[in-house]
Structures are given as structure tokens and as C-alpha cells.
PDB file of C-alpha atoms in Angstrom:
ATOM      1  CA  UNK A   9       0.267   0.049   0.130  1.00  0.00           C
ATOM      2  CA  UNK A  10       1.411   3.267  -1.373  1.00  0.00           C
ATOM      3  CA  UNK A  11       0.300   5.257   2.166  1.00  0.00           C
ATOM      4  CA  UNK A  12       1.463   2.946   4.636  1.00  0.00           C
ATOM      5  CA  UNK A  13       5.003   3.049   2.170  1.00  0.00           C
ATOM      6  CA  UNK A  14       5.267   6.852   2.187  1.00  0.00           C
ATOM      7  CA  UNK A  15       3.812   7.445   5.696  1.00  0.00           C
ATOM      8  CA  UNK A  16       6.711   4.923   7.068  1.00  0.00           C
ATOM      9  CA  UNK A  17       9.133   7.002   5.025  1.00  0.00           C
ATOM     10  CA  UNK A  18       8.096  10.228   6.924  1.00  0.00           C
ATOM     11  CA  UNK A  19       8.033   8.616  10.254  1.00  0.00           C
ATOM     12  CA  UNK A  20      11.689   7.251  10.140  1.00  0.00           C
ATOM     13  CA  UNK A  21      13.072  10.760   8.005  1.00  0.00           C
ATOM     14  CA  UNK A  22      11.295  12.971  10.587  1.00  0.00           C
ATOM     15  CA  UNK A  23      13.378  10.774  13.478  1.00  0.00           C
ATOM     16  CA  UNK A  24      16.370  11.015  11.510  1.00  0.00           C
ATOM     17  CA  UNK A  25      15.977  14.913  10.675  1.00  0.00           C
ATOM     18  CA  UNK A  26      15.306  15.700  15.017  1.00  0.00           C
ATOM     19  CA  UNK A  27      17.589  13.389  16.162  1.00  0.00           C
ATOM     20  CA  UNK A  28      20.625  14.640  14.097  1.00  0.00           C
ATOM     21  CA  UNK A  29      19.493  18.165  13.989  1.00  0.00           C
ATOM     22  CA  UNK A  30      22.510  18.935  16.651  1.00  0.00           C
ATOM     23  CA  UNK A  31      25.017  18.087  13.694  1.00  0.00           C
ATOM     24  CA  UNK A  32      24.385  21.615  12.380  1.00  0.00           C
ATOM     25  CA  UNK A  33      25.653  23.316  15.201  1.00  0.00           C
ATOM     26  CA  UNK A  34      28.757  20.733  15.121  1.00  0.00           C
ATOM     27  CA  UNK A  35      29.001  21.442  11.550  1.00  0.00           C
ATOM     28  CA  UNK A  36      29.729  25.235  11.933  1.00  0.00           C
ATOM     29  CA  UNK A  37      32.114  24.468  14.046  1.00  0.00           C
ATOM     30  CA  UNK A  38      34.073  22.123  12.465  1.00  0.00           C
ATOM     31  CA  UNK A  39      35.459  22.174   9.028  1.00  0.00           C
ATOM     32  CA  UNK A  40      35.964  18.221   8.855  1.00  0.00           C
ATOM     33  CA  UNK A  41      32.162  17.697  10.123  1.00  0.00           C
ATOM     34  CA  UNK A  42      30.945  20.262   7.439  1.00  0.00           C
ATOM     35  CA  UNK A  43      32.578  18.509   4.993  1.00  0.00           C
ATOM     36  CA  UNK A  44      31.483  15.280   5.220  1.00  0.00           C
ATOM     37  CA  UNK A  45      27.967  15.094   7.626  1.00  0.00           C
ATOM     38  CA  UNK A  46      25.824  16.554   4.561  1.00  0.00           C
ATOM     39  CA  UNK A  47      27.458  14.250   2.258  1.00  0.00           C
ATOM     40  CA  UNK A  48      26.411  11.312   5.070  1.00  0.00           C
ATOM     41  CA  UNK A  49      22.873  12.651   5.377  1.00  0.00           C
ATOM     42  CA  UNK A  50      22.170  12.927   1.640  1.00  0.00           C
ATOM     43  CA  UNK A  51      22.749   8.763   0.868  1.00  0.00           C
ATOM     44  CA  UNK A  52      21.017   8.189   4.236  1.00  0.00           C
ATOM     45  CA  UNK A  53      18.086  10.621   2.760  1.00  0.00           C
ATOM     46  CA  UNK A  54      18.142   8.491  -0.484  1.00  0.00           C
ATOM     47  CA  UNK A  55      18.794   4.908   1.160  1.00  0.00           C
ATOM     48  CA  UNK A  56      15.131   5.415   3.218  1.00  0.00           C
ATOM     49  CA  UNK A  57      13.723   7.026  -0.182  1.00  0.00           C
ATOM     50  CA  UNK A  58      14.577   5.074  -3.029  1.00  0.00           C
ATOM     51  CA  UNK A  59      12.119   1.964  -3.354  1.00  0.00           C
ATOM     52  CA  UNK A  60      14.883  -0.288  -4.165  1.00  0.00           C
ATOM     53  CA  UNK A  61      16.793   0.029  -0.719  1.00  0.00           C
ATOM     54  CA  UNK A  62      13.494   0.556   1.190  1.00  0.00           C
ATOM     55  CA  UNK A  63      15.828   1.734   3.964  1.00  0.00           C
ATOM     56  CA  UNK A  64      12.604   3.014   5.837  1.00  0.00           C
ATOM     57  CA  UNK A  65      10.640   0.169   6.081  1.00  0.00           C
ATOM     58  CA  UNK A  66      14.261  -1.758   7.884  1.00  0.00           C
ATOM     59  CA  UNK A  67      14.448   1.121  10.077  1.00  0.00           C
ATOM     60  CA  UNK A  68      10.485   0.881  10.920  1.00  0.00           C
ATOM     61  CA  UNK A  69      10.436  -3.054  11.060  1.00  0.00           C
ATOM     62  CA  UNK A  70      13.596  -3.398  13.000  1.00  0.00           C
ATOM     63  CA  UNK A  71      14.100  -0.231  15.706  1.00  0.00           C
ATOM     64  CA  UNK A  72      10.396   1.331  16.022  1.00  0.00           C
ATOM     65  CA  UNK A  73       8.182  -1.990  15.584  1.00  0.00           C
ATOM     66  CA  UNK A  74      10.297  -3.961  18.665  1.00  0.00           C
ATOM     67  CA  UNK A  75      11.577  -1.012  20.938  1.00  0.00           C
ATOM     68  CA  UNK A  76       9.283   2.196  20.092  1.00  0.00           C
ATOM     69  CA  UNK A  77       5.933   0.396  19.394  1.00  0.00           C
ATOM     70  CA  UNK A  78       4.773  -0.931  22.897  1.00  0.00           C
ATOM     71  CA  UNK A  79       5.975   1.991  24.802  1.00  0.00           C
ATOM     72  CA  UNK A  80       3.450   3.759  22.538  1.00  0.00           C
ATOM     73  CA  UNK A  81       0.584   1.615  22.682  1.00  0.00           C
ATOM     74  CA  UNK A  82       0.621   2.229  26.230  1.00  0.00           C
ATOM     75  CA  UNK A  83       0.189   6.222  25.698  1.00  0.00           C
ATOM     76  CA  UNK A  84      -2.171   5.612  22.470  1.00  0.00           C
ATOM     77  CA  UNK A  85      -5.174   6.996  24.103  1.00  0.00           C
ATOM     78  CA  UNK A  86      -3.238  10.138  24.353  1.00  0.00           C
ATOM     79  CA  UNK A  87      -1.826  10.234  21.047  1.00  0.00           C
ATOM     80  CA  UNK A  88      -5.521   9.736  18.946  1.00  0.00           C
ATOM     81  CA  UNK A  89      -7.510  12.545  17.455  1.00  0.00           C
ATOM     82  CA  UNK A  90      -9.598  14.150  20.366  1.00  0.00           C
ATOM     83  CA  UNK A  91      -6.978  13.117  23.227  1.00  0.00           C
ATOM     84  CA  UNK A  92      -6.363  14.699  26.632  1.00  0.00           C
ATOM     85  CA  UNK A  93      -2.748  15.658  24.761  1.00  0.00           C
ATOM     86  CA  UNK A  94      -4.336  17.433  21.691  1.00  0.00           C
ATOM     87  CA  UNK A  95      -7.080  19.401  24.072  1.00  0.00           C
ATOM     88  CA  UNK A  96      -4.333  20.559  26.350  1.00  0.00           C
ATOM     89  CA  UNK A  97      -2.256  22.170  23.506  1.00  0.00           C
ATOM     90  CA  UNK A  98      -5.813  23.696  22.267  1.00  0.00           C
ATOM     91  CA  UNK A  99      -6.374  24.985  25.303  1.00  0.00           C
ATOM     92  CA  UNK A 100      -2.855  26.767  25.583  1.00  0.00           C
ATOM     93  CA  UNK A 101      -3.363  27.941  22.316  1.00  0.00           C
ATOM     94  CA  UNK A 102      -6.741  29.434  22.818  1.00  0.00           C
ATOM     95  CA  UNK A 103      -5.560  30.698  26.611  1.00  0.00           C
ATOM     96  CA  UNK A 104      -3.768  33.859  27.923  1.00  0.00           C
ATOM     97  CA  UNK A 105      -0.683  31.442  28.610  1.00  0.00           C
ATOM     98  CA  UNK A 106      -0.101  31.417  24.967  1.00  0.00           C
ATOM     99  CA  UNK A 107       1.655  35.074  25.486  1.00  0.00           C
ATOM    100  CA  UNK A 108       3.453  33.750  28.447  1.00  0.00           C
ATOM    101  CA  UNK A 109       4.611  30.769  25.873  1.00  0.00           C
ATOM    102  CA  UNK A 110       5.577  32.915  23.277  1.00  0.00           C
ATOM    103  CA  UNK A 111       7.523  35.071  25.153  1.00  0.00           C
ATOM    104  CA  UNK A 112       9.483  32.440  26.758  1.00  0.00           C
ATOM    105  CA  UNK A 113      10.292  31.239  23.057  1.00  0.00           C
ATOM    106  CA  UNK A 114      11.504  34.263  22.029  1.00  0.00           C
ATOM    107  CA  UNK A 115      14.057  35.086  24.587  1.00  0.00           C
ATOM    108  CA  UNK A 116      16.023  31.578  23.898  1.00  0.00           C
ATOM    109  CA  UNK A 117      18.714  31.304  21.667  1.00  0.00           C
ATOM    110  CA  UNK A 118      18.494  30.901  18.097  1.00  0.00           C
ATOM    111  CA  UNK A 119      19.685  27.665  18.122  1.00  0.00           C
ATOM    112  CA  UNK A 120      17.232  26.642  20.894  1.00  0.00           C
ATOM    113  CA  UNK A 121      14.674  27.885  18.827  1.00  0.00           C
ATOM    114  CA  UNK A 122      15.364  26.321  16.059  1.00  0.00           C
ATOM    115  CA  UNK A 123      15.597  23.205  17.661  1.00  0.00           C
ATOM    116  CA  UNK A 124      12.260  23.927  19.619  1.00  0.00           C
ATOM    117  CA  UNK A 125      10.348  24.552  16.254  1.00  0.00           C
ATOM    118  CA  UNK A 126      11.695  20.905  14.914  1.00  0.00           C
ATOM    119  CA  UNK A 127      10.558  19.465  17.640  1.00  0.00           C
ATOM    120  CA  UNK A 128       6.990  20.652  17.578  1.00  0.00           C
ATOM    121  CA  UNK A 129       7.090  19.563  14.333  1.00  0.00           C
ATOM    122  CA  UNK A 130       8.108  16.359  14.274  1.00  0.00           C
ATOM    123  CA  UNK A 131       7.865  14.206  17.607  1.00  0.00           C
ATOM    124  CA  UNK A 132       4.181  14.406  18.250  1.00  0.00           C
ATOM    125  CA  UNK A 133       3.627  13.931  14.610  1.00  0.00           C
ATOM    126  CA  UNK A 134       5.887  10.792  14.728  1.00  0.00           C
ATOM    127  CA  UNK A 135       4.337   9.137  17.737  1.00  0.00           C
ATOM    128  CA  UNK A 136       0.564   9.574  16.407  1.00  0.00           C
ATOM    129  CA  UNK A 137       1.984   8.686  12.659  1.00  0.00           C
ATOM    130  CA  UNK A 138       3.571   5.783  14.342  1.00  0.00           C
ATOM    131  CA  UNK A 139      -0.059   4.990  16.172  1.00  0.00           C
ATOM    132  CA  UNK A 140      -2.200   5.763  13.137  1.00  0.00           C
ATOM    133  CA  UNK A 141       0.211   3.171  10.792  1.00  0.00           C
ATOM    134  CA  UNK A 142       0.595   0.746  13.781  1.00  0.00           C
ATOM    135  CA  UNK A 143      -3.336   0.459  14.231  1.00  0.00           C
ATOM    136  CA  UNK A 144      -4.049   0.418  10.287  1.00  0.00           C
ATOM    137  CA  UNK A 145      -1.750  -2.654   9.968  1.00  0.00           C
ATOM    138  CA  UNK A 146      -3.361  -4.508  12.755  1.00  0.00           C
ATOM    139  CA  UNK A 147      -7.031  -4.173  11.766  1.00  0.00           C
ATOM    140  CA  UNK A 148      -6.712  -5.002   8.275  1.00  0.00           C
ATOM    141  CA  UNK A 149      -9.364  -7.454   8.841  1.00  0.00           C
ATOM    142  CA  UNK A 150     -11.896  -5.272  10.188  1.00  0.00           C
ATOM    143  CA  UNK A 151     -13.395  -2.911   8.049  1.00  0.00           C
ATOM    144  CA  UNK A 152     -14.804  -0.725  10.664  1.00  0.00           C
ATOM    145  CA  UNK A 153     -11.771  -0.222  11.960  1.00  0.00           C
ATOM    146  CA  UNK A 154      -9.397   0.065   9.039  1.00  0.00           C
ATOM    147  CA  UNK A 155     -11.972   2.833   7.535  1.00  0.00           C
ATOM    148  CA  UNK A 156     -10.681   5.084  10.842  1.00  0.00           C
ATOM    149  CA  UNK A 157      -7.400   3.969  10.612  1.00  0.00           C
ATOM    150  CA  UNK A 158      -7.291   4.969   6.798  1.00  0.00           C
ATOM    151  CA  UNK A 159      -8.470   8.829   7.754  1.00  0.00           C
ATOM    152  CA  UNK A 160      -5.973   8.875  10.365  1.00  0.00           C
ATOM    153  CA  UNK A 161      -3.184   7.965   7.910  1.00  0.00           C
ATOM    154  CA  UNK A 162      -4.292  10.562   5.295  1.00  0.00           C
ATOM    155  CA  UNK A 163      -4.151  12.967   7.909  1.00  0.00           C
ATOM    156  CA  UNK A 164      -0.847  12.391   8.661  1.00  0.00           C
ATOM    157  CA  UNK A 165       0.326  12.053   5.320  1.00  0.00           C
ATOM    158  CA  UNK A 166      -1.179  15.263   4.370  1.00  0.00           C
ATOM    159  CA  UNK A 167       0.653  17.007   7.431  1.00  0.00           C
ATOM    160  CA  UNK A 168       4.180  15.655   6.370  1.00  0.00           C
ATOM    161  CA  UNK A 169       3.949  17.208   3.093  1.00  0.00           C
ATOM    162  CA  UNK A 170       2.866  20.070   4.059  1.00  0.00           C
ATOM    163  CA  UNK A 171       5.475  19.977   7.054  1.00  0.00           C
ATOM    164  CA  UNK A 172       8.499  19.036   4.472  1.00  0.00           C
ATOM    165  CA  UNK A 173       7.866  21.751   2.619  1.00  0.00           C
ATOM    166  CA  UNK A 174       7.811  24.440   5.553  1.00  0.00           C
ATOM    167  CA  UNK A 175      10.972  22.975   6.804  1.00  0.00           C
ATOM    168  CA  UNK A 176      12.905  23.501   3.319  1.00  0.00           C
ATOM    169  CA  UNK A 177      11.846  26.812   3.341  1.00  0.00           C
ATOM    170  CA  UNK A 178      12.952  27.609   7.215  1.00  0.00           C
ATOM    171  CA  UNK A 179      16.349  25.632   6.507  1.00  0.00           C
ATOM    172  CA  UNK A 180      16.771  28.192   2.974  1.00  0.00           C
ATOM    173  CA  UNK A 181      15.094  31.492   4.407  1.00  0.00           C
ATOM    174  CA  UNK A 182      16.812  31.567   7.893  1.00  0.00           C
ATOM    175  CA  UNK A 183      20.161  32.597   6.555  1.00  0.00           C
ATOM    176  CA  UNK A 184      18.697  35.823   5.227  1.00  0.00           C
ATOM    177  CA  UNK A 185      15.907  36.906   7.910  1.00  0.00           C
ATOM    178  CA  UNK A 186      16.361  34.122  10.578  1.00  0.00           C
ATOM    179  CA  UNK A 187      17.831  36.682  12.465  1.00  0.00           C
ATOM    180  CA  UNK A 188      14.646  39.124  12.458  1.00  0.00           C
ATOM    181  CA  UNK A 189      12.630  38.748  15.541  1.00  0.00           C
ATOM    182  CA  UNK A 190       9.528  36.934  14.996  1.00  0.00           C
ATOM    183  CA  UNK A 191      10.751  34.591  12.207  1.00  0.00           C
ATOM    184  CA  UNK A 192      10.992  31.503  14.450  1.00  0.00           C
ATOM    185  CA  UNK A 193       7.440  32.597  15.903  1.00  0.00           C
ATOM    186  CA  UNK A 194       6.045  32.222  12.654  1.00  0.00           C
ATOM    187  CA  UNK A 195       7.431  29.177  11.700  1.00  0.00           C
ATOM    188  CA  UNK A 196       6.024  27.964  15.153  1.00  0.00           C
ATOM    189  CA  UNK A 197       2.709  29.065  14.735  1.00  0.00           C
ATOM    190  CA  UNK A 198       2.489  27.773  11.159  1.00  0.00           C
ATOM    191  CA  UNK A 199       3.495  24.341  12.282  1.00  0.00           C
ATOM    192  CA  UNK A 200       0.919  24.336  15.265  1.00  0.00           C
ATOM    193  CA  UNK A 201      -1.461  25.464  12.669  1.00  0.00           C
ATOM    194  CA  UNK A 202      -0.685  22.524  10.387  1.00  0.00           C
ATOM    195  CA  UNK A 203      -0.983  19.532  12.646  1.00  0.00           C
ATOM    196  CA  UNK A 204      -3.812  20.868  15.381  1.00  0.00           C
ATOM    197  CA  UNK A 205      -6.976  18.975  14.359  1.00  0.00           C
ATOM    198  CA  UNK A 206      -8.796  22.095  15.138  1.00  0.00           C
ATOM    199  CA  UNK A 207      -7.433  24.407  12.375  1.00  0.00           C
ATOM    200  CA  UNK A 208      -7.016  21.656   9.676  1.00  0.00           C
ATOM    201  CA  UNK A 209      -4.504  23.671   8.423  1.00  0.00           C
ATOM    202  CA  UNK A 210      -2.371  21.124   6.320  1.00  0.00           C
ATOM    203  CA  UNK A 211      -5.583  19.496   4.442  1.00  0.00           C
ATOM    204  CA  UNK A 212      -6.053  23.730   3.714  1.00  0.00           C
ATOM    205  CA  UNK A 213      -2.721  24.027   2.135  1.00  0.00           C
ATOM    206  CA  UNK A 214      -2.793  20.684   0.483  1.00  0.00           C
ATOM    207  CA  UNK A 215      -6.063  21.152  -1.186  1.00  0.00           C
ATOM    208  CA  UNK A 216      -5.580  24.750  -2.089  1.00  0.00           C
ATOM    209  CA  UNK A 217      -1.886  25.222  -2.617  1.00  0.00           C
ATOM    210  CA  UNK A 218      -0.364  21.761  -3.623  1.00  0.00           C
ATOM    211  CA  UNK A 219      -2.883  20.193  -5.292  1.00  0.00           C
ATOM    212  CA  UNK A 220      -3.424  22.700  -7.791  1.00  0.00           C
ATOM    213  CA  UNK A 221       0.674  22.899  -7.883  1.00  0.00           C
ATOM    214  CA  UNK A 222       0.417  19.570  -8.869  1.00  0.00           C
ATOM    215  CA  UNK A 223      -2.103  19.132 -11.097  1.00  0.00           C
ATOM    216  CA  UNK A 224      -3.413  16.300  -8.596  1.00  0.00           C
ATOM    217  CA  UNK A 225      -6.913  17.544  -8.439  1.00  0.00           C
ATOM    218  CA  UNK A 226      -8.575  14.334 -10.303  1.00  0.00           C
ATOM    219  CA  UNK A 227      -6.705  12.102  -8.166  1.00  0.00           C
ATOM    220  CA  UNK A 228      -7.482  14.096  -5.037  1.00  0.00           C
ATOM    221  CA  UNK A 229     -11.405  13.940  -5.660  1.00  0.00           C
ATOM    222  CA  UNK A 230     -10.623  10.026  -6.102  1.00  0.00           C
ATOM    223  CA  UNK A 231      -9.474   9.865  -2.970  1.00  0.00           C
ATOM    224  CA  UNK A 232     -12.214  11.691  -1.214  1.00  0.00           C
ATOM    225  CA  UNK A 233     -14.554   9.351  -3.252  1.00  0.00           C
ATOM    226  CA  UNK A 234     -12.625   6.164  -1.778  1.00  0.00           C
ATOM    227  CA  UNK A 235     -12.727   7.795   2.072  1.00  0.00           C
ATOM    228  CA  UNK A 236     -16.488   8.650   1.817  1.00  0.00           C
ATOM    229  CA  UNK A 237     -16.965   5.123   0.574  1.00  0.00           C
ATOM    230  CA  UNK A 238     -15.141   3.693   3.483  1.00  0.00           C
ATOM    231  CA  UNK A 239     -16.780   6.268   6.042  1.00  0.00           C
ATOM    232  CA  UNK A 240     -20.573   4.955   4.791  1.00  0.00           C
ATOM    233  CA  UNK A 241     -19.298   1.335   5.515  1.00  0.00           C
ATOM    234  CA  UNK A 242     -18.244   2.197   8.813  1.00  0.00           C
ATOM    235  CA  UNK A 243     -21.338   4.300   9.959  1.00  0.00           C
ATOM    236  CA  UNK A 244     -23.743   1.855   8.131  1.00  0.00           C
ATOM    237  CA  UNK A 245     -23.491  -1.807   9.836  1.00  0.00           C
ATOM    238  CA  UNK A 246     -26.410  -3.428   7.967  1.00  0.00           C
ATOM    239  CA  UNK A 247     -25.161  -4.738   4.428  1.00  0.00           C
ATOM    240  CA  UNK A 248     -28.193  -4.617   2.856  1.00  0.00           C
ATOM    241  CA  UNK A 249     -29.063  -0.988   3.493  1.00  0.00           C
ATOM    242  CA  UNK A 250     -25.521  -0.461   2.871  1.00  0.00           C
ATOM    243  CA  UNK A 251     -25.971  -2.154  -0.485  1.00  0.00           C
ATOM    244  CA  UNK A 252     -29.127  -0.119  -1.041  1.00  0.00           C
ATOM    245  CA  UNK A 253     -27.324   3.080  -0.467  1.00  0.00           C
ATOM    246  CA  UNK A 254     -24.484   2.234  -2.498  1.00  0.00           C
ATOM    247  CA  UNK A 255     -26.779   1.659  -5.665  1.00  0.00           C
ATOM    248  CA  UNK A 256     -28.904   4.598  -4.902  1.00  0.00           C
ATOM    249  CA  UNK A 257     -25.441   6.616  -4.983  1.00  0.00           C
ATOM    250  CA  UNK A 258     -24.034   5.002  -8.035  1.00  0.00           C
ATOM    251  CA  UNK A 259     -27.269   6.183  -9.788  1.00  0.00           C
ATOM    252  CA  UNK A 260     -26.808   9.849  -8.623  1.00  0.00           C
ATOM    253  CA  UNK A 261     -23.249  10.189 -10.175  1.00  0.00           C
ATOM    254  CA  UNK A 262     -24.471   8.120 -13.434  1.00  0.00           C
ATOM    255  CA  UNK A 263     -27.918  10.450 -13.689  1.00  0.00           C
ATOM    256  CA  UNK A 264     -25.745  13.740 -13.191  1.00  0.00           C
ATOM    257  CA  UNK A 265     -23.138  12.221 -16.326  1.00  0.00           C
ATOM    258  CA  UNK A 266     -26.390  11.520 -18.335  1.00  0.00           C
ATOM    259  CA  UNK A 267     -27.506  14.763 -17.843  1.00  0.00           C
ATOM    260  CA  UNK A 268     -24.474  16.494 -18.853  1.00  0.00           C
ATOM    261  CA  UNK A 269     -23.904  14.322 -22.181  1.00  0.00           C
ATOM    262  CA  UNK A 270     -27.509  15.261 -23.482  1.00  0.00           C
TER     263      UNK A 270
END
């Protein structure tokens, strides 16, 4: 399944990016590291990405599944949509404490602010993505459960697509405008906007910006139709009623096509 493979890649890539973020600081003070680290990082990324090496699956199956996933299962109720963790983050976003958090963030050194932005953009999404992927994989025989997990996988795939672009922009722009007060605050706010369900920011950016740019509007509609079908299967447990509704829905589409052709 392409969705599983891509989400696996983004999970491992996000973990690799965050865990090696300190190497940029070392590279600034070491010519040897600066000359060789980015080459190594490039080849590791290729190893994770390319289908014939499939490094992300190797890391996921041999490191994350046996060592990380058992721990995450204990915190699964806190990582799902509508969880207490999400409610706490949303309360902070909507409360007067936001000003205090922003003040503390602005007073941090530049390196710490960058590390915090990447941490916010990767740690919680990685954990939630692992839970979504593992839950979907373990529920492939249960159509009702799998329909929910499919939405979670799609949600986090959309987020990673948007955050990766934001990360590249931050990496490029901080050389020129990184010292301007508020730069990392804007990046942090954008990151929170992308992944919090209360904003659905990643979905908005994906549909309004990325899809038109890449010309994938038809594929997006087909994907939406598939998700709608799965949601119907989840909400309508009666097989006879479900079959009748599917037939009527298909007839409505065909009727609309016939009217346009006349």
C-alpha cells in the first residue's frame, strides 16, 4: 500500500531529522564535519527513500516496531484524535497562557528556537503517525476499524507533505532573515496550524496550494470518494442497507453524467 510506505518513510525521516539536528551546530564549528556530514545525510536520505533500498521499512520494522511501538501502545489513548494531549495543546493555543509561552520562546537563543520548532513539528506527529500506521496494519481484517485508521493515515500523510515544504523554506530563509525577530515564531505558529485538528491547516494547504500546483485535482477527488465509501461502510453496519445506499449513490453519479451528455 503506497500510503503505508510513504507514511513509514516520513516517520523514519522525521525521526532521523530531529535526532541529528545537533549536527548542524557541530558542522558550524568543524570543517571536517561540515565537509562530510551533509554528504552522509544525503546518502542516508536516499537509502530511506528509494524503493529498491527501502531503508525506511528496514528501520521501522527492526527499530521502531520492536522498541518504540510497545511503549507507544501505553500512550495510545493520549495520541489519538480528540485525546487529552490534543485538548491540552488546544487549550494553550486558545488561552492567555499563549502570550507567556510566546515570550519565553522569543527569549530563547536562536539554536534553541530552531530545535524547538523542529521538535514541535516532528515529535508528536511521529508518535501519532506510528500509532496510526500500526493500528491500521493490525486491523486490516476489520473493515470498520480500518476505515477510521485510513483517515488517520491520510491526515498525517497530508501533514508531512506540508511540513516538509515548511522545513525546506525555513532551512533556506533562516540564512537571510533568521535573525529578524519573530521569524521562528511565525514558523512555530504555522507548524501548530498545520497539525492541530482544530485548524485542519495541512488539509487546507494541501487542497488549496499543493494539489493545484501539481495538477492532482482529479486524483484528490477520487481519493475523497474512496474515503467517503469507507466512512459509509463504517457508519452503516447493515449490509443490505449499505448495498442499497451504494446503488443509489452510484445511480446519482450516473444520472448527473447522463444529464451533462444530453
